[in-house]
Short mmCIF file of C-alpha atoms and ligand atoms in Angstrom, two decimals:
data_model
loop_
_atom_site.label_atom_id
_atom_site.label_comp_id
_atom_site.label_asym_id
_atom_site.label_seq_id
_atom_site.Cartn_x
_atom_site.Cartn_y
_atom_site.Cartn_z
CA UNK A 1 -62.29 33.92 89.11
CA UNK A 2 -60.82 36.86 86.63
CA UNK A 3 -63.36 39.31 85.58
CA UNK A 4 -62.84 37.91 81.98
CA UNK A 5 -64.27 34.22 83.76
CA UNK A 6 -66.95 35.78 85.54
CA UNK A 7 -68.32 37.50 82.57
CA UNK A 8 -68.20 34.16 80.89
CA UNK A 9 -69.82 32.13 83.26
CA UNK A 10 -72.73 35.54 83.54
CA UNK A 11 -72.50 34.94 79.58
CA UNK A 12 -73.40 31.44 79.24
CA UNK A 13 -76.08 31.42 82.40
CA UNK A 14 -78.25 34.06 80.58
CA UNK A 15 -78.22 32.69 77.09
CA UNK A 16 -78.21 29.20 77.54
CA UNK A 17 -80.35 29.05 81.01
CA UNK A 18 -82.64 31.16 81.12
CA UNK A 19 -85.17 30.80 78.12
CA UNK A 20 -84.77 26.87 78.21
CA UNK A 21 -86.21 26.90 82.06
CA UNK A 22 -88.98 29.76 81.51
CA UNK A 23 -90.03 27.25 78.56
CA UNK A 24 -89.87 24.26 80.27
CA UNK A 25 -91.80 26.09 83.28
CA UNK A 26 -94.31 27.63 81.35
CA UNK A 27 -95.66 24.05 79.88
CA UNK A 28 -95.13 22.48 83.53
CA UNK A 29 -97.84 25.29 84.08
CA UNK A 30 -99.92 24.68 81.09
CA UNK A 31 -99.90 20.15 82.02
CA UNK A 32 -100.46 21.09 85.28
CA UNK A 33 -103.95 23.28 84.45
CA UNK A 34 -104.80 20.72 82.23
CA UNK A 35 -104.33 18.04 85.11
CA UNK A 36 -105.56 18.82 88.28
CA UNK A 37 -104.78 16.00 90.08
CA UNK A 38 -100.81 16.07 89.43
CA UNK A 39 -101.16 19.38 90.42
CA UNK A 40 -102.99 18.37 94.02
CA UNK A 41 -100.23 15.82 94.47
CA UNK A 42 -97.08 18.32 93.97
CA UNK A 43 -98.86 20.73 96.36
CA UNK A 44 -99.08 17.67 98.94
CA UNK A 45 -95.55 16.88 98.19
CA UNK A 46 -94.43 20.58 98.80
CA UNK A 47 -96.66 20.98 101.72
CA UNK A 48 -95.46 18.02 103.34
CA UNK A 49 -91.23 18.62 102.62
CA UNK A 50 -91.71 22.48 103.06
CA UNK A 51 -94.78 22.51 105.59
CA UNK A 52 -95.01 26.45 103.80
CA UNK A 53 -91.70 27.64 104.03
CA UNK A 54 -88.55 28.99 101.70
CA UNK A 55 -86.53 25.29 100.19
CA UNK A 56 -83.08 24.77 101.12
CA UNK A 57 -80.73 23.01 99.34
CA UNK A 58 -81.38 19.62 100.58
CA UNK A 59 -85.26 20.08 100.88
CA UNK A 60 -85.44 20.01 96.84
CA UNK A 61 -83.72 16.62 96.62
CA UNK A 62 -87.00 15.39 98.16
CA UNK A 63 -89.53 16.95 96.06
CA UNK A 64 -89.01 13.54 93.91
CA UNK A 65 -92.75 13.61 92.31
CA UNK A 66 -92.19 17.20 91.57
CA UNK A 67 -89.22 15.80 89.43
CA UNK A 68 -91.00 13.01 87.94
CA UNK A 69 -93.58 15.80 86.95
CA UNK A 70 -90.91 18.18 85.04
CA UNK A 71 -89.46 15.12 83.52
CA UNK A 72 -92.47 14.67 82.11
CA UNK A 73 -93.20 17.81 80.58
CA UNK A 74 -89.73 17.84 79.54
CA UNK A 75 -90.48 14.50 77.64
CA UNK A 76 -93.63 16.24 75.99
CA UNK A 77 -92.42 19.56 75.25
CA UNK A 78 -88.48 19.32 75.69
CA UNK A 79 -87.42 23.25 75.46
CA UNK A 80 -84.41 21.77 73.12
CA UNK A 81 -86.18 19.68 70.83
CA UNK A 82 -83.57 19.39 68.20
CA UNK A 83 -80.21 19.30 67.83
CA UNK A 84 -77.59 18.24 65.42
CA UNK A 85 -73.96 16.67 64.94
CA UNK A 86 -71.63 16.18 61.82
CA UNK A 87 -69.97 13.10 61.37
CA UNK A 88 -65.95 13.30 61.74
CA UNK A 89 -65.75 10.12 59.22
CA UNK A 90 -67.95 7.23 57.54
CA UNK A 91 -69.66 5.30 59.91
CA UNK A 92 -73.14 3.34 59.41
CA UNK A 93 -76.16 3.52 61.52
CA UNK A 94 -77.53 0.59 63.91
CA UNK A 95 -80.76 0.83 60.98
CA UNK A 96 -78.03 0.01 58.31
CA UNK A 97 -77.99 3.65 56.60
CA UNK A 98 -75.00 4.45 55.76
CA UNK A 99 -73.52 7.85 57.18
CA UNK A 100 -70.24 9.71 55.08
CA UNK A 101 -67.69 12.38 56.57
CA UNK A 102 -69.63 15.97 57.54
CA UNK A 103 -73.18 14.05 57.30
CA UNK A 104 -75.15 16.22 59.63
CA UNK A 105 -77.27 13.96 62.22
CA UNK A 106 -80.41 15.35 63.41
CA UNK A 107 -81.27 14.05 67.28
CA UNK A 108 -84.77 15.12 68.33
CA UNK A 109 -85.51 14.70 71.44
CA UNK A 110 -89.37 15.81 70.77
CA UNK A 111 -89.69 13.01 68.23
CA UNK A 112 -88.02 10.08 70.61
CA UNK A 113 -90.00 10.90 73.67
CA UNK A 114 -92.98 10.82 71.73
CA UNK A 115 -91.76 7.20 69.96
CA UNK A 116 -94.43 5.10 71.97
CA UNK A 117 -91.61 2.03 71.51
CA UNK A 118 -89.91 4.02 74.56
CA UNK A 119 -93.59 5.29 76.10
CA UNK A 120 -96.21 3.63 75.40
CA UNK A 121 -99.38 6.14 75.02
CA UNK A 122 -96.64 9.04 74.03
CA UNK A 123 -99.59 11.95 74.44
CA UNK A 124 -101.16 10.80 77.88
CA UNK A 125 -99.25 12.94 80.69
CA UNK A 126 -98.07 10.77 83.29
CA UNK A 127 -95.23 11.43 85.92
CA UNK A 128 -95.70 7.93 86.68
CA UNK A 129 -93.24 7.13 83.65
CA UNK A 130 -90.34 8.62 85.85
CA UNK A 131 -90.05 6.79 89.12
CA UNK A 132 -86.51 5.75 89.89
CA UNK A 133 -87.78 2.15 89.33
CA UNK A 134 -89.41 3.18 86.00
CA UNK A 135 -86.50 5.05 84.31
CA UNK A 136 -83.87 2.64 85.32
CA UNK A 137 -85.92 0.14 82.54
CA UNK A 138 -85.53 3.34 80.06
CA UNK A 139 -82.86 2.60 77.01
CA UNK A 140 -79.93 4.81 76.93
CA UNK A 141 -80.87 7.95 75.06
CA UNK A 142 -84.67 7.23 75.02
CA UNK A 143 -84.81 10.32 76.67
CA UNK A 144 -82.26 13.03 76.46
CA UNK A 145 -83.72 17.09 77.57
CA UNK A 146 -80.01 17.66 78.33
CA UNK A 147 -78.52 16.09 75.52
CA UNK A 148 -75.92 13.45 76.51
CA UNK A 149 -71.96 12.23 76.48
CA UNK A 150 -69.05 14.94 76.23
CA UNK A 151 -71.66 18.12 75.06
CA UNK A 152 -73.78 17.12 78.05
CA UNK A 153 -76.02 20.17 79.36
CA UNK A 154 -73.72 21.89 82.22
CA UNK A 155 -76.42 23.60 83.88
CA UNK A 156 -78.86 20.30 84.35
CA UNK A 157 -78.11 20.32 88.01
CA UNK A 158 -78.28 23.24 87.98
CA UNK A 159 -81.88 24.01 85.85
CA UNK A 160 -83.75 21.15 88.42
CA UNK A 161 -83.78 22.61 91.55
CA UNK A 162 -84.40 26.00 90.24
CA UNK A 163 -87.50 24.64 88.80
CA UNK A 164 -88.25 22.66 91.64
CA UNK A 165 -87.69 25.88 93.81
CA UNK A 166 -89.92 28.24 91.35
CA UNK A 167 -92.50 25.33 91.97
CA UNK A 168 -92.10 25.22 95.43
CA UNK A 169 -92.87 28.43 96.01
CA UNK A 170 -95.44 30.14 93.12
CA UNK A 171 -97.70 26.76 93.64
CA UNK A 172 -99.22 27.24 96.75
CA UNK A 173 -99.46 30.99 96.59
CA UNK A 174 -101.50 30.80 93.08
CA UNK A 175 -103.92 29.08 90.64
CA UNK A 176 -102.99 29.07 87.21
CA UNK A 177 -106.26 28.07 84.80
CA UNK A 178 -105.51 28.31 81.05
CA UNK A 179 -107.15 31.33 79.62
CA UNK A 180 -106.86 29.62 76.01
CA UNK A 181 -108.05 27.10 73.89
CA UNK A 182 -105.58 25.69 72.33
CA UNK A 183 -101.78 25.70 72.69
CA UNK A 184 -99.82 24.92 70.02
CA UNK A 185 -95.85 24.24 70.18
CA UNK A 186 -93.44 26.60 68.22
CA UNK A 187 -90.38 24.96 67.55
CA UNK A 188 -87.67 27.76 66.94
CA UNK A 189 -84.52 27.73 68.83
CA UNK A 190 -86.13 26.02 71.34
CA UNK A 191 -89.80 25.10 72.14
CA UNK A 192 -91.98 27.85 73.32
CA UNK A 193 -96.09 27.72 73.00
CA UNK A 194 -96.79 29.56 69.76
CA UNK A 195 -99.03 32.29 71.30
CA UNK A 196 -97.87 32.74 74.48
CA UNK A 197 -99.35 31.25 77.53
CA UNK A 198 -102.41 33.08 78.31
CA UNK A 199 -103.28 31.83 81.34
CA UNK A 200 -105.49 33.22 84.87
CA UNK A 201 -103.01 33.83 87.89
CA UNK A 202 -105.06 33.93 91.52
CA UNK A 203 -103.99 34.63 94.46
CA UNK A 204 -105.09 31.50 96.71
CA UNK A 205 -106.88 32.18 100.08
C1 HEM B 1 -84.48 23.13 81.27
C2 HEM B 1 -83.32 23.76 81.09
C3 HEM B 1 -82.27 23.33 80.11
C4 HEM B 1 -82.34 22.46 79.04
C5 HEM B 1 -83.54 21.67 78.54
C6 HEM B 1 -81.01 22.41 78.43
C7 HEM B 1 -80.67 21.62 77.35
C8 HEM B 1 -79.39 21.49 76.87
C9 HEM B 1 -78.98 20.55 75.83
C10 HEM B 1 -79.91 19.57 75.10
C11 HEM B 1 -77.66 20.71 75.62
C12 HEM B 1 -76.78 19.90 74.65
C13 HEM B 1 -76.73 20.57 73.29
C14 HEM B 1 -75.89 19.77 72.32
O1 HEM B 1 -75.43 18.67 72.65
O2 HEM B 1 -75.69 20.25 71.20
C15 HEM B 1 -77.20 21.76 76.51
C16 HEM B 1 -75.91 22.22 76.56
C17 HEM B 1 -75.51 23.26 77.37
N1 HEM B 1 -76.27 23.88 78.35
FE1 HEM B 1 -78.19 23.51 78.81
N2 HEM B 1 -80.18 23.25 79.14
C18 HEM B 1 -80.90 23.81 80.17
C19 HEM B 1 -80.43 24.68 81.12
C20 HEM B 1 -79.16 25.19 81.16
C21 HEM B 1 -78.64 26.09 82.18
C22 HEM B 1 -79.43 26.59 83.39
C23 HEM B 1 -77.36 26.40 81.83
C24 HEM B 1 -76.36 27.29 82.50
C25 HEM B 1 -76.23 27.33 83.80
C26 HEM B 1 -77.06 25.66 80.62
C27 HEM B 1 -75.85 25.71 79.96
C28 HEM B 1 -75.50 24.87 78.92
C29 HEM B 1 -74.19 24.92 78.26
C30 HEM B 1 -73.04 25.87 78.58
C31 HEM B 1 -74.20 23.89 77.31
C32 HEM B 1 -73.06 23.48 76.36
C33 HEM B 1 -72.26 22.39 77.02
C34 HEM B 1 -71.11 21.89 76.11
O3 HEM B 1 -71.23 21.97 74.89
O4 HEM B 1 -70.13 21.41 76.66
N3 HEM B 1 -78.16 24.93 80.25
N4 HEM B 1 -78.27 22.19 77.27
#
């Protein structure tokens, strides 16, 4: 690569991927307080595939409830909850509305998850809704974190196994209890908790 691509690539990694994965980390935190028993499962799951040691590569491709549990979250708090498109000429929408040249399209991805057409009991957490089995039944587009088609998200690959790995590892080295009451969603550029995530980090024994 020229110095001019490096930059570029350096470019897009820290504006595009980095606040997107602290957010969707910091509410895979925040479910996982709130639900101790997913939490007891991904520390089997990384006990048994790690046995206590550093992931490689192909170690994360097995840490499959691990995924199922930041789909999840994704589909609860998706760190891009909105995003838009303008229409390049008339078209009309599968609901019959009727859609002219430069119409601006809102797609929000924290409104479909939470249609309970696509999952039934939208607010219950359950990584159960993301088996392989399970999401092949999914409609196109009923779920979207990444987006989809030609503008799909580059760094999905990419943004899994470093969560997977940042799992893997601050897991079974700490408990994280929520230190607050409530949390409430802030949706700005993308979808960070309002206050901060106060939470209690200790060191297990
Ligand atoms: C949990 C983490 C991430 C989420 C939820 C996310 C989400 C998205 C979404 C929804 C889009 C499509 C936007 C649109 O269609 O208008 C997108 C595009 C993009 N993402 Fe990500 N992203 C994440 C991580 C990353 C990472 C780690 C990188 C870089 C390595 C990255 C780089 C990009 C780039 C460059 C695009 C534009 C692609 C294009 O327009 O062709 N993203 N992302």
């Amino acid at each position: 690569m020229t110095e001019d691509q490096v930059r570029d690539e350096l470019l897009s990694l820290t504006s595009t991927g980095y606040e997107t994965i602290g957010d969707a980390l910091a509410w895979t935190l925040y479910l996982l307080a709130r639900h101790p028993d997913v939490e007891a499962k991904v520390l089997d799951e990384v006990s048994a595939v790690l046995g206590g040691g550093e992931p490689a590569a192909e170690d994360l491709g097995k840490l499959t409830y691990t995924r199922q549990v930041l789909n999840e979250s994704m589909r609860l708090y998706p760190p891009t909850w909105i995003f838009v498109r303008m229409a390049l000429g008339p078209d009309t929408l599968p609901s019959g509305a009727p859609v002219a040249a430069g119409h601006k399209l809102y797609l929000s991805q924290y409104v479909v998850h939470r249609h309970p057409r696509y999952f039934p009991e939208p607010e219950r957490f359950d990584p159960g809704r993301f088996t392989a089995e399970a999401m092949s039944a999914h409609p196109r587009f009923s779920y979207f974190p990444f987006g989809g088609g030609q503008r799909l998200c580059i760094g999905e690959q990419f943004a899994v196994l470093e969560m997977q790995a940042v799992l893997s590892q601050l897991l079974p080295a700490f408990r994280f209890e929520l230190a607050a009451e409530t949390v409430e969603p802030r949706p700005a550029i993308t979808l960070r908790p309002k206050r901060g995530l106060a939470m209690v980090v200790q060191k297990r024994g």
